[in-house]
Coordinates of C-alpha atoms in Angstrom, one line a residue:
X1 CA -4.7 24.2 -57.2
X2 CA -8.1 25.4 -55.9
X3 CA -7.9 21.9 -54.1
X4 CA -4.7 22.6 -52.1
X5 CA -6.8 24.7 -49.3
X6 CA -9.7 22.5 -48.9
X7 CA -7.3 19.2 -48.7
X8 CA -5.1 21.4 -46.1
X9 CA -7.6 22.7 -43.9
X10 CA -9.0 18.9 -44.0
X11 CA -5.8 17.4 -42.4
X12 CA -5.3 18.9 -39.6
X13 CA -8.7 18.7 -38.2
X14 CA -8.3 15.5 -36.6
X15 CA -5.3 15.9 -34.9
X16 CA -6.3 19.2 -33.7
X17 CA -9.9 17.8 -32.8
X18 CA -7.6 15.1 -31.3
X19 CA -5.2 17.8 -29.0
X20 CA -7.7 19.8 -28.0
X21 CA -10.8 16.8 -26.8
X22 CA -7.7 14.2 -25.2
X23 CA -6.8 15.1 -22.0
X24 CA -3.5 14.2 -20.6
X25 CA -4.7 11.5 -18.8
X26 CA -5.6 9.8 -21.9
X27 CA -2.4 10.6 -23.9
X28 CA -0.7 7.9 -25.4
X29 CA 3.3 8.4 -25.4
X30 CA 5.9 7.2 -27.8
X31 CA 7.1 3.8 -26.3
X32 CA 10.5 4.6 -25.1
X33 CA 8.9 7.4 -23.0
X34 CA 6.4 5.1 -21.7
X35 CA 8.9 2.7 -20.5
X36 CA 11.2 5.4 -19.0
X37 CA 8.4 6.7 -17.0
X38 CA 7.0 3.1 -16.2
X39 CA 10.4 2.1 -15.1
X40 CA 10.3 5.5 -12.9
X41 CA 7.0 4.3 -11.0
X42 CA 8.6 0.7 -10.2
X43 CA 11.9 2.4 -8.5
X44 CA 9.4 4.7 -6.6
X45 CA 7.1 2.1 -5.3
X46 CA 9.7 -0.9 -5.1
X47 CA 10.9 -0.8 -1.6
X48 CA 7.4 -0.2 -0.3
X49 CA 5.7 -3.3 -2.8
X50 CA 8.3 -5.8 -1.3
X51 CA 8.5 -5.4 2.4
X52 CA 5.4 -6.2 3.4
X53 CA 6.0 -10.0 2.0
X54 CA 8.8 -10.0 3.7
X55 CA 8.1 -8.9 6.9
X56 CA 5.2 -11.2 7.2
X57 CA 6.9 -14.3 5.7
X58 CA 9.7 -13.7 8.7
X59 CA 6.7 -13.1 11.4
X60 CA 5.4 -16.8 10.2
X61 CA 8.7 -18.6 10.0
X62 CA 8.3 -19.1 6.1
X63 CA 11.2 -20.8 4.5
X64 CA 13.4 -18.8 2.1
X65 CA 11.7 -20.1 -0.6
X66 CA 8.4 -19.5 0.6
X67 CA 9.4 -16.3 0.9
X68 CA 10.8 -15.6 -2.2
X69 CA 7.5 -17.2 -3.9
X70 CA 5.5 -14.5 -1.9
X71 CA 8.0 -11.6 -2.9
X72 CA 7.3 -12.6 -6.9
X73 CA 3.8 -13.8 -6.5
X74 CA 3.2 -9.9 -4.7
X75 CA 5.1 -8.1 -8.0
X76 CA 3.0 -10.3 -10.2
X77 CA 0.0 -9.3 -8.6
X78 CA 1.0 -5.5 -7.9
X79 CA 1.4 -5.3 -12.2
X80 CA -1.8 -6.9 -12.5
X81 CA -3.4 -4.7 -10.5
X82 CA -2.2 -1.3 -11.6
X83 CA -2.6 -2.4 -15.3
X84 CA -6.2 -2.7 -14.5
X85 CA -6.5 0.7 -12.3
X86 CA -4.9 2.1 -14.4
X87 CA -6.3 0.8 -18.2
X88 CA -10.0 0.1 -16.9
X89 CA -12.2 -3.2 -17.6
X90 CA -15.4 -2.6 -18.3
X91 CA -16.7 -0.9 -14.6
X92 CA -13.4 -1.5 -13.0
X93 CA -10.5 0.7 -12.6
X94 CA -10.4 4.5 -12.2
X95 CA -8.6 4.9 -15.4
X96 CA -6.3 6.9 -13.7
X97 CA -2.3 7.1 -13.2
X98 CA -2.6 5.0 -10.0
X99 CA -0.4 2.6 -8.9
X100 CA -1.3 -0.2 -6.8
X101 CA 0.4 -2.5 -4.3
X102 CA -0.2 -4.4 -0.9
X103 CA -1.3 -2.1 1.8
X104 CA 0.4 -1.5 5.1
X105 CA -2.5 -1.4 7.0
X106 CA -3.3 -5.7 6.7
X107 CA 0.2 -6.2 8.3
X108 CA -0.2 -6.6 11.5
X109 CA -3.8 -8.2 11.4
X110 CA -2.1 -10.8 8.8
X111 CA 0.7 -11.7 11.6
X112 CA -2.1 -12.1 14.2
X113 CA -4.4 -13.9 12.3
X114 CA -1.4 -16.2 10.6
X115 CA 0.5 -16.8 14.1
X116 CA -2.8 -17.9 15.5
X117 CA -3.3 -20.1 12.9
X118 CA -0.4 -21.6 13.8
X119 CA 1.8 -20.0 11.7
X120 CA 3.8 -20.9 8.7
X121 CA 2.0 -21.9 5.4
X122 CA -0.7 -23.1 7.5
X123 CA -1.3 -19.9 8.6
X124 CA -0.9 -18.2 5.3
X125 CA -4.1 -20.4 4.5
X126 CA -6.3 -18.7 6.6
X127 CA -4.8 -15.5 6.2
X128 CA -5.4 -15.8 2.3
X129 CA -9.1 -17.1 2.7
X130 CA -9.6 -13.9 5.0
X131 CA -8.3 -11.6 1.8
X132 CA -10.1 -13.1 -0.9
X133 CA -13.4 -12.8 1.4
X134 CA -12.5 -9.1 1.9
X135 CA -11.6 -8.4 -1.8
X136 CA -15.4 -9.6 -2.9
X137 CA -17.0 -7.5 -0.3
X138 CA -14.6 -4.4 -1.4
X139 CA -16.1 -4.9 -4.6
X140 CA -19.4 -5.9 -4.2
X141 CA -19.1 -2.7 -1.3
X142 CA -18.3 -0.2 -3.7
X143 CA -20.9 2.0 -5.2
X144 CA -22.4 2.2 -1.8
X145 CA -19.0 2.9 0.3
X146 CA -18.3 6.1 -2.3
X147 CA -21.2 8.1 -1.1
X148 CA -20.6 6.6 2.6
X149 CA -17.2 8.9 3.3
X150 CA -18.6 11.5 4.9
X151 CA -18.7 8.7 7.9
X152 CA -14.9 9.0 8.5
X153 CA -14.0 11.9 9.5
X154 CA -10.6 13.2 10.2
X155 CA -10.7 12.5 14.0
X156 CA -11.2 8.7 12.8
X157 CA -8.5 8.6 9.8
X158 CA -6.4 10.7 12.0
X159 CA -6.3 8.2 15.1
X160 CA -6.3 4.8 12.7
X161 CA -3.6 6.1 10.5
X162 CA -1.8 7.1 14.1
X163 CA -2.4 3.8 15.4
X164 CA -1.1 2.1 12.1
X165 CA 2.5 3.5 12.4
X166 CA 2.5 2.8 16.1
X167 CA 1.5 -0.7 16.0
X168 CA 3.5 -1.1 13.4
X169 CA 7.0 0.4 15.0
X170 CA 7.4 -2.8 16.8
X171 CA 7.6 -4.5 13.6
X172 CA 10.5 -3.0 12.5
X173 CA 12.0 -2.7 15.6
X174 CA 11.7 -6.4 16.2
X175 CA 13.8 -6.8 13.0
X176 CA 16.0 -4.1 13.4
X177 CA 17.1 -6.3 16.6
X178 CA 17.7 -9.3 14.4
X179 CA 14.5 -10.4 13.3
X180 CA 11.5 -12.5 15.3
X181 CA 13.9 -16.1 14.6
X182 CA 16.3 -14.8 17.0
X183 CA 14.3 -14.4 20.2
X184 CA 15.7 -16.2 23.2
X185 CA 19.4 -16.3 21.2
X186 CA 22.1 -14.2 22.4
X187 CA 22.2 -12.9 19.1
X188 CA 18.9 -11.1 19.3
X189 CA 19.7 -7.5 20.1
X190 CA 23.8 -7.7 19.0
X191 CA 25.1 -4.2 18.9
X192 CA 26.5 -5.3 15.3
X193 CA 22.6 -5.6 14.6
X194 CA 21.5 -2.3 16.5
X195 CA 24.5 -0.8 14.0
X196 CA 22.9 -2.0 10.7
X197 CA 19.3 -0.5 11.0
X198 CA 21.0 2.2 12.7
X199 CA 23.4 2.9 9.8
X200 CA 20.4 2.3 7.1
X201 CA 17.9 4.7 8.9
X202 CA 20.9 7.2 9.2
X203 CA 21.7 7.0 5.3
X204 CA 17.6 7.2 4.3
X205 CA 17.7 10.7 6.4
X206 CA 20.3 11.8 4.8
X207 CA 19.5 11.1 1.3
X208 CA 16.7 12.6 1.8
X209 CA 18.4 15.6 3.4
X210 CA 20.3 16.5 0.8
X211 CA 18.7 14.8 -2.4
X212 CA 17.4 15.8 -5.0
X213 CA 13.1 15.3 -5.2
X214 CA 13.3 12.2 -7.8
X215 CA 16.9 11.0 -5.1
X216 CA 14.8 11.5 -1.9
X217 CA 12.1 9.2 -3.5
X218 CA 14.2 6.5 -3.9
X219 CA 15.8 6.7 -0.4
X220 CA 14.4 3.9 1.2
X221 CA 15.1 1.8 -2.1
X222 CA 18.9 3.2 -2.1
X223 CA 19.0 2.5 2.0
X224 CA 18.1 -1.4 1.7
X225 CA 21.2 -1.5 -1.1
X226 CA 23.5 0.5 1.0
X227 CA 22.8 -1.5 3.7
X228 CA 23.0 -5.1 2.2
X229 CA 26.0 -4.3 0.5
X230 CA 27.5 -2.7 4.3
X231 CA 26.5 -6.3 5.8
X232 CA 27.8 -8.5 2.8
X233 CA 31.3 -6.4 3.3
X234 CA 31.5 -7.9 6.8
X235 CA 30.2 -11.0 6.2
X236 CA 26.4 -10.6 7.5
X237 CA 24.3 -11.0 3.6
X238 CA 24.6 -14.5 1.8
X239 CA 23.7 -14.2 -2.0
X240 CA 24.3 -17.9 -2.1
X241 CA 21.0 -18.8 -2.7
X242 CA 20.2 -16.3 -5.0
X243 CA 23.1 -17.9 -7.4
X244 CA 21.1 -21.1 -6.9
X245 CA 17.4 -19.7 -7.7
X246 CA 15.6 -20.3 -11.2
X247 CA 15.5 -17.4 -13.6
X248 CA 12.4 -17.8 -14.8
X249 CA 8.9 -19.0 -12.9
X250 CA 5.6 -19.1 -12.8
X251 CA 3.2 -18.5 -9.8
X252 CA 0.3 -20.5 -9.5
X253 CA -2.8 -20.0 -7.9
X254 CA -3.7 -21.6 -4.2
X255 CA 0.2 -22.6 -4.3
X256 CA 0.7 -23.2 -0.9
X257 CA -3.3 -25.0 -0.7
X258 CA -6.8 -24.4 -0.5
X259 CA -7.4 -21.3 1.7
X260 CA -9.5 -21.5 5.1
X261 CA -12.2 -19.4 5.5
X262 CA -13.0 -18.7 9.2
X263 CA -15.3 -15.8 10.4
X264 CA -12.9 -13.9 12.8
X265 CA -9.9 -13.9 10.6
X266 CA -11.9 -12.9 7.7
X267 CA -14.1 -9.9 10.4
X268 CA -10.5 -8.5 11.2
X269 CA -9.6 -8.2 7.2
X270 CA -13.3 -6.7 6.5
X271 CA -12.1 -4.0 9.1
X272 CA -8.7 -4.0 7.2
X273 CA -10.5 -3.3 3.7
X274 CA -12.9 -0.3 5.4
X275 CA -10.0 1.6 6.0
X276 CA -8.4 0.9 2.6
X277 CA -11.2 2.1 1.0
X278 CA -11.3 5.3 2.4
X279 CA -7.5 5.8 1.7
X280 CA -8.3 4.7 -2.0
X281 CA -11.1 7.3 -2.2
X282 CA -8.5 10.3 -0.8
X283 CA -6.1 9.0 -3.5
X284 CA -8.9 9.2 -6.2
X285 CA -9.4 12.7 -5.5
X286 CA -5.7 13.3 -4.9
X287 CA -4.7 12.5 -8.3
X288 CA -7.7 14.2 -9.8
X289 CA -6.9 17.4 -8.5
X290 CA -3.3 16.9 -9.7
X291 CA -3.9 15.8 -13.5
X292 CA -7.8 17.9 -13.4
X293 CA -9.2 15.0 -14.0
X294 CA -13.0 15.0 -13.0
X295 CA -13.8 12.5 -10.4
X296 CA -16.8 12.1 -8.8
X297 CA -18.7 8.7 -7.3
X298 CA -18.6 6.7 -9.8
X299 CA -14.9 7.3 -10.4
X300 CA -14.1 6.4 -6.9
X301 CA -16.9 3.4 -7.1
X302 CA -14.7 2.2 -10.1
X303 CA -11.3 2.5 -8.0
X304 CA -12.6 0.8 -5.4
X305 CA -13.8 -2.4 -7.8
X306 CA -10.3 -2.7 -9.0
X307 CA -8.8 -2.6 -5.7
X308 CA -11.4 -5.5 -4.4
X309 CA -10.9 -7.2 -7.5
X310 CA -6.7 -7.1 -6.9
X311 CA -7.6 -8.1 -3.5
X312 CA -9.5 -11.5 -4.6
X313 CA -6.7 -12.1 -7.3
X314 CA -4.0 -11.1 -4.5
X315 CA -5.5 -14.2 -2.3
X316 CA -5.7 -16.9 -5.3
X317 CA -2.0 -15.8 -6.5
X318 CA -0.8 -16.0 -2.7
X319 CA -0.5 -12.4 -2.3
X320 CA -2.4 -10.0 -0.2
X321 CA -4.8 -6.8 0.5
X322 CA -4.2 -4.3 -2.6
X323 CA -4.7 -0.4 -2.5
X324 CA -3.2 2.8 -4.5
X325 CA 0.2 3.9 -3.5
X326 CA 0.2 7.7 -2.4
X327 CA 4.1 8.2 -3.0
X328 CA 3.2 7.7 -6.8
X329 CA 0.8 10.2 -6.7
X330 CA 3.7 12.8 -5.3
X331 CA 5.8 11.2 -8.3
X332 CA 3.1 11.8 -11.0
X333 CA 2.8 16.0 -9.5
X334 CA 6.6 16.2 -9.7
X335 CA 7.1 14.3 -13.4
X336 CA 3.9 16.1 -14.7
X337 CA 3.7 13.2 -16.6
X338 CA 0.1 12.2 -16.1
X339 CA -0.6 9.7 -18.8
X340 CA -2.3 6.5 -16.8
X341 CA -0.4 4.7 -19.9
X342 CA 2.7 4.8 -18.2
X343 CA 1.6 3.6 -15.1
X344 CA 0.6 0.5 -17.3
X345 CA 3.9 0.1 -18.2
X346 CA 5.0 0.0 -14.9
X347 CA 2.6 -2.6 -14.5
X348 CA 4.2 -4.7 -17.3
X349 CA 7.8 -3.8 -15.5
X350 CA 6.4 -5.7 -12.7
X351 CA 5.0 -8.4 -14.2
X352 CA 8.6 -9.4 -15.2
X353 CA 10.1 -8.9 -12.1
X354 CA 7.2 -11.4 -10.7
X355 CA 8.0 -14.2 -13.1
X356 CA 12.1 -13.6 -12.0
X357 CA 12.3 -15.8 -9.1
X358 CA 16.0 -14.6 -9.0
X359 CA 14.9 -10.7 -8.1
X360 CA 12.2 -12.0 -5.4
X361 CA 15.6 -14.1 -3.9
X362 CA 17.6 -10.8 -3.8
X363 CA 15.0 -9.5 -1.9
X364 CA 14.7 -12.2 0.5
X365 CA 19.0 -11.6 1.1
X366 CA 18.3 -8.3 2.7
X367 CA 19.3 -8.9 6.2
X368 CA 16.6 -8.2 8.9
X369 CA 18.6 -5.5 10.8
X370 CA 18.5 -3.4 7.2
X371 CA 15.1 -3.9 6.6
X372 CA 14.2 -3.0 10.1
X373 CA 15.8 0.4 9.7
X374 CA 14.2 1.2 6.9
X375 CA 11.0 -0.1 7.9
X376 CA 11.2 2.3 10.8
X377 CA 11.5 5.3 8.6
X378 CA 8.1 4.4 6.4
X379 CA 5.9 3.0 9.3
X380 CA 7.4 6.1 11.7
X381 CA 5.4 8.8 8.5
X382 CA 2.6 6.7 8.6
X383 CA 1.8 7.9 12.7
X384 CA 3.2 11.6 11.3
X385 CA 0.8 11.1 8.7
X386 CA -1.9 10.0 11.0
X387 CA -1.0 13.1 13.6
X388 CA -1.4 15.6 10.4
X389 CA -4.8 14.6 10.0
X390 CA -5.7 14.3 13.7
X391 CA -4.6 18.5 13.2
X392 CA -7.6 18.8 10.9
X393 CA -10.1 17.2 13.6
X394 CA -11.2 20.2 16.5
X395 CA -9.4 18.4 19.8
X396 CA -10.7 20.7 21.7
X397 CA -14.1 18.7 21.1
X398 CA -14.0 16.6 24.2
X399 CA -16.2 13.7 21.9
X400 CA -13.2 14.0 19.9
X401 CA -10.9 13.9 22.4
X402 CA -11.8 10.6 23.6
X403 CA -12.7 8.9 20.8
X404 CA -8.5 9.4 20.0
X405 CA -8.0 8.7 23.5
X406 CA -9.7 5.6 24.0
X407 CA -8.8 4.2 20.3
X408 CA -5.3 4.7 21.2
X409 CA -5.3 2.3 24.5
X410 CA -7.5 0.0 22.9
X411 CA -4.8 -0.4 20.0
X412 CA -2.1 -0.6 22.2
X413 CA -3.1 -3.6 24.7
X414 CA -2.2 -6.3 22.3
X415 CA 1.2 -4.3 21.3
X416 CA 2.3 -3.8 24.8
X417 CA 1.2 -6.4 27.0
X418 CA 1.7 -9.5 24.8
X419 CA -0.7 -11.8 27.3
X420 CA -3.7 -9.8 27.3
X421 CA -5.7 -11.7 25.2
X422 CA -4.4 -15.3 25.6
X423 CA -7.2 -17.1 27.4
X424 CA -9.7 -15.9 25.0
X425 CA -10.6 -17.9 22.0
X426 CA -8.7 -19.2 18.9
X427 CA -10.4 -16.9 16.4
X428 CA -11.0 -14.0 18.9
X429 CA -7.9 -13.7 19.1
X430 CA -7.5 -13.1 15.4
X431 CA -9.3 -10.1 15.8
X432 CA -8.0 -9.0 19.3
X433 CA -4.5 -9.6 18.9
X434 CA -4.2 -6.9 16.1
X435 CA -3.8 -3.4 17.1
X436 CA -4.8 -2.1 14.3
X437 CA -8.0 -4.0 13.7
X438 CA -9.3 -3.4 17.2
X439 CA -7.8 0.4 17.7
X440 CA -10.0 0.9 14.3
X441 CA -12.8 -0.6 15.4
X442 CA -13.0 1.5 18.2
X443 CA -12.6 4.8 16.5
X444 CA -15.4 4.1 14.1
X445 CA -17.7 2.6 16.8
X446 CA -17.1 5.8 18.9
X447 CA -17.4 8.4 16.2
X448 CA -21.0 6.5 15.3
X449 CA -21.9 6.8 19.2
X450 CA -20.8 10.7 19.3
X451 CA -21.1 12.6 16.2
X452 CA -23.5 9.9 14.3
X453 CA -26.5 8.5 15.8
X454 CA -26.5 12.1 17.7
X455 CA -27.3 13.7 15.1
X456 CA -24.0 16.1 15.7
X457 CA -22.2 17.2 12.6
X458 CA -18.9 15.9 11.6
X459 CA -16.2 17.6 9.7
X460 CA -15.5 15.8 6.3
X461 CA -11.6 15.1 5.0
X462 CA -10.2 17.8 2.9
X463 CA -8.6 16.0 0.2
X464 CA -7.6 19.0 -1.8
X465 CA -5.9 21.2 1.8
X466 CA -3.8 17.6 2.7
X467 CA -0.7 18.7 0.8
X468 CA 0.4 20.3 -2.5
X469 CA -0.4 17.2 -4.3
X470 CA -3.1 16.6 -2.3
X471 CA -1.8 13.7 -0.6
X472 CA -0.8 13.7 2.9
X473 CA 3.0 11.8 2.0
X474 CA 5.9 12.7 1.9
X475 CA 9.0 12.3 -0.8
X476 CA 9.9 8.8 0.6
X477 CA 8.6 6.1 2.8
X478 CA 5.5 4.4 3.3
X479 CA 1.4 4.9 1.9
X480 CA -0.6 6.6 4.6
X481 CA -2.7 3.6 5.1
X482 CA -0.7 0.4 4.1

């Protein structure tokens, strides 16, 4: 008897030491809840993960199976990655619920540097030995780059965010039309095209106009099936192949060859990586404010690793530039399910889905005129995105004024007049032809000129005023920065 109280107060002082030491970051759930909430994070992040594959395998003419290879070898590698952002490997990962996938922002700078290469898998070659170049720097980069923010202010996020969505536009637009294969065919431009990316864009905006949260999150996901199943009513979306596709395969590393590493290509995706790293540092603090999670340089110095080290494995597994994905972030506030454990489950989830061949060849049936309207929706909140941020930059500044100004025409000389650049060199043109990379380029050059080496002070990024979650995205559509 006189035992009972000592052997009492003895058993609950682990689990109680447990509860009130473990944050929820660190909780470990019961299974089933861990592959609910995983499951969650893949139907958020789906849409987004897959259409940057596919809007570059259709800018380089890439077979269907080529394309459906870089659709699974992009979820293989998207798992990867988040399980080790997520889980942490010895000075790698942020240990954080953050989920990764292919960035936005490499898109058009890929589709120069590939379609200068020549295009098709020969251009995939140089694109990959570009990535894998900028993935080691990223990580080698990384302690230094996390005390180096204070360099980017919001007048230069603000215009290269701004000048991601608009360079991008054209993207969509191109496939909302029919898709690049068509120019020069009466077919390019159809109405019954113009209708379908119409009809898709119309149906995001209004699931997202009268969803619920967790619904509106899923629009973009719910507009490509709504609109592939519209098209294969009439006649316009042929599963055929995807009858005829394995179940089960593996991706292999250098699958389409040895890459090609060549110094412009690989400047532009250097460029590429700098502004991915500052998005992954505003997503480091994002989702530390949300779960009070204490981050500090370190924290981000380990985000960063992971995402350079997803970068170099992206470019062995034939996949591409890796950073977090914001709309998760929004999704972890509104679950208040903050265990990174989950988003390792995700991971797994994707994993799967990379080694189903058949689900990468679903993806690839999604006619272009679909995927251009919803790909007009996300890259569309990346320039809102980028004009939210420009609000937090003093325009009144004339310094300011023209480093926006200036960035702006610079980005838009390849986008709008097609020619401008074609008497320079091969591998200039890898760098010129890309909005992105040269509108960025400017900005940062400019803001050194004006508020650096001048000694003028520059206004640092609020990452905990950019939104309740404290990242600037909204319920659906596309990372800031991808």
């Amino acid at each position: 008897m006189a035992r009972m109280p000592r052997q009492s107060s003895r058993r609950p002082r682990t689990p109680a030491h447990t509860h009130t030491h473990a944050h929820p970051v660190d909780e470990l759930l019961p299974i089933p809840r861990l592959a609910l909430y995983g499951f969650q994070h893949v139907l958020a992040f789906y849409a987004a993960a897959v259409i940057v594959p596919v809007l570059l395998g259709n800018a380089l003419g890439l077979s269907r199976q080529e394309l459906v290879h870089l659709i699974n070898a992009d979820l293989l590698t998207c798992g990867v990655a988040s399980i080790i952002q997520a889980l942490g490997v010895w000075k790698v990962g942020a240990r954080l619920p953050l989920v990764q996938g292919v960035t936005f922002t490499a898109v058009s700078p890929m589709i120069a540097i590939g379609t200068g290469a020549g295009g098709g898998t020969a251009g995939l070659l140089v694109v990959y030995g570009a990535v894998i170049t900028a993935g080691m720097a990223t990580f080698l980069f990384a302690p230094l780059f996390s005390k180096l923010v204070k360099y980017f202010p919001p007048v230069v996020i603000g215009t290269i965010l701004t000048i991601i969505g608009i360079t991008l536009i054209p993207v969509a637009l191109q496939d909302a039309a029919g898709g690049a294969h068509l120019i020069g065919t009466p077919a390019y431009g159809d109405p019954k095209n113009l209708a379908y990316a119409l009809g898709t864009l119309l149906f995001i905006l209004a699931v997202v106009r009268i969803g619920k949260p967790f619904l509106s999150s899923l629009a973009v996901l719910l507009g490509l099936v709504v609109g592939t199943a519209v098209a294969w009513l009439f006649g316009d979306a042929d599963f055929t192949a995807v009858r005829e596709t394995d179940w089960f395969g593996v991706t292999t590393p250098f699958h389409y060859g040895m890459p090609r590493f060549e110094l412009l290509p690989i400047v532009a995706m250097l460029v590429v990586v700098l502004i991915t790293m500052v998005e992954t540092t505003g997503d480091v603090y994002a989702i530390g404010e949300i779960t009070r999670k204490k981050v500090d340089a370190d924290t981000v110095a380990r985000a960063l690793r992971a995402d350079g080290a997803a970068t170099v494995l992206g470019g062995i597994l034939n996949s591409f530039p890796y950073v977090a994905f914001a709309e998760n972030i929004g999704l972890v506030r509104m679950s208040k399910v903050m265990s990174r454990y989950v988003v390792v489950a995700a991971g797994v989830f994707m994993v799967v889905l990379g080694l189903l061949p058949k689900a990468g060849s679903l993806v690839a049936s999604v006619p272009h005129p679909v995927l251009g309207g919803a790909a007009l929706s996300m890259f569309g909140i990346v320039a809102a995105v980028g004009v939210q941020i420009l609000g937090k930059a003093d325009l009144r500044e004339e310094r300011n004024t023209l480093i926006l100004a200036v960035s702006l025409g610079a980005a838009l000389l390849p986008t709008t007049v097609a020619p401008f650049f074609d008497r320079m060199p091969d591998d200039l043109r890898a760098v010129l032809d890309s909005g992105i990379t040269l509108g960025a380029l400017t900005a940062i050059t400019l803001n050194l000129l004006f508020n650096v080496f001048t000694r003028r002070t520059t206004r640092e990024i609020d990452w905990d005023g950019m939104g309740e979650d404290g990242a600037p995205e909204p319920e659906f559509g596309a990372h800031p920065a991808r």
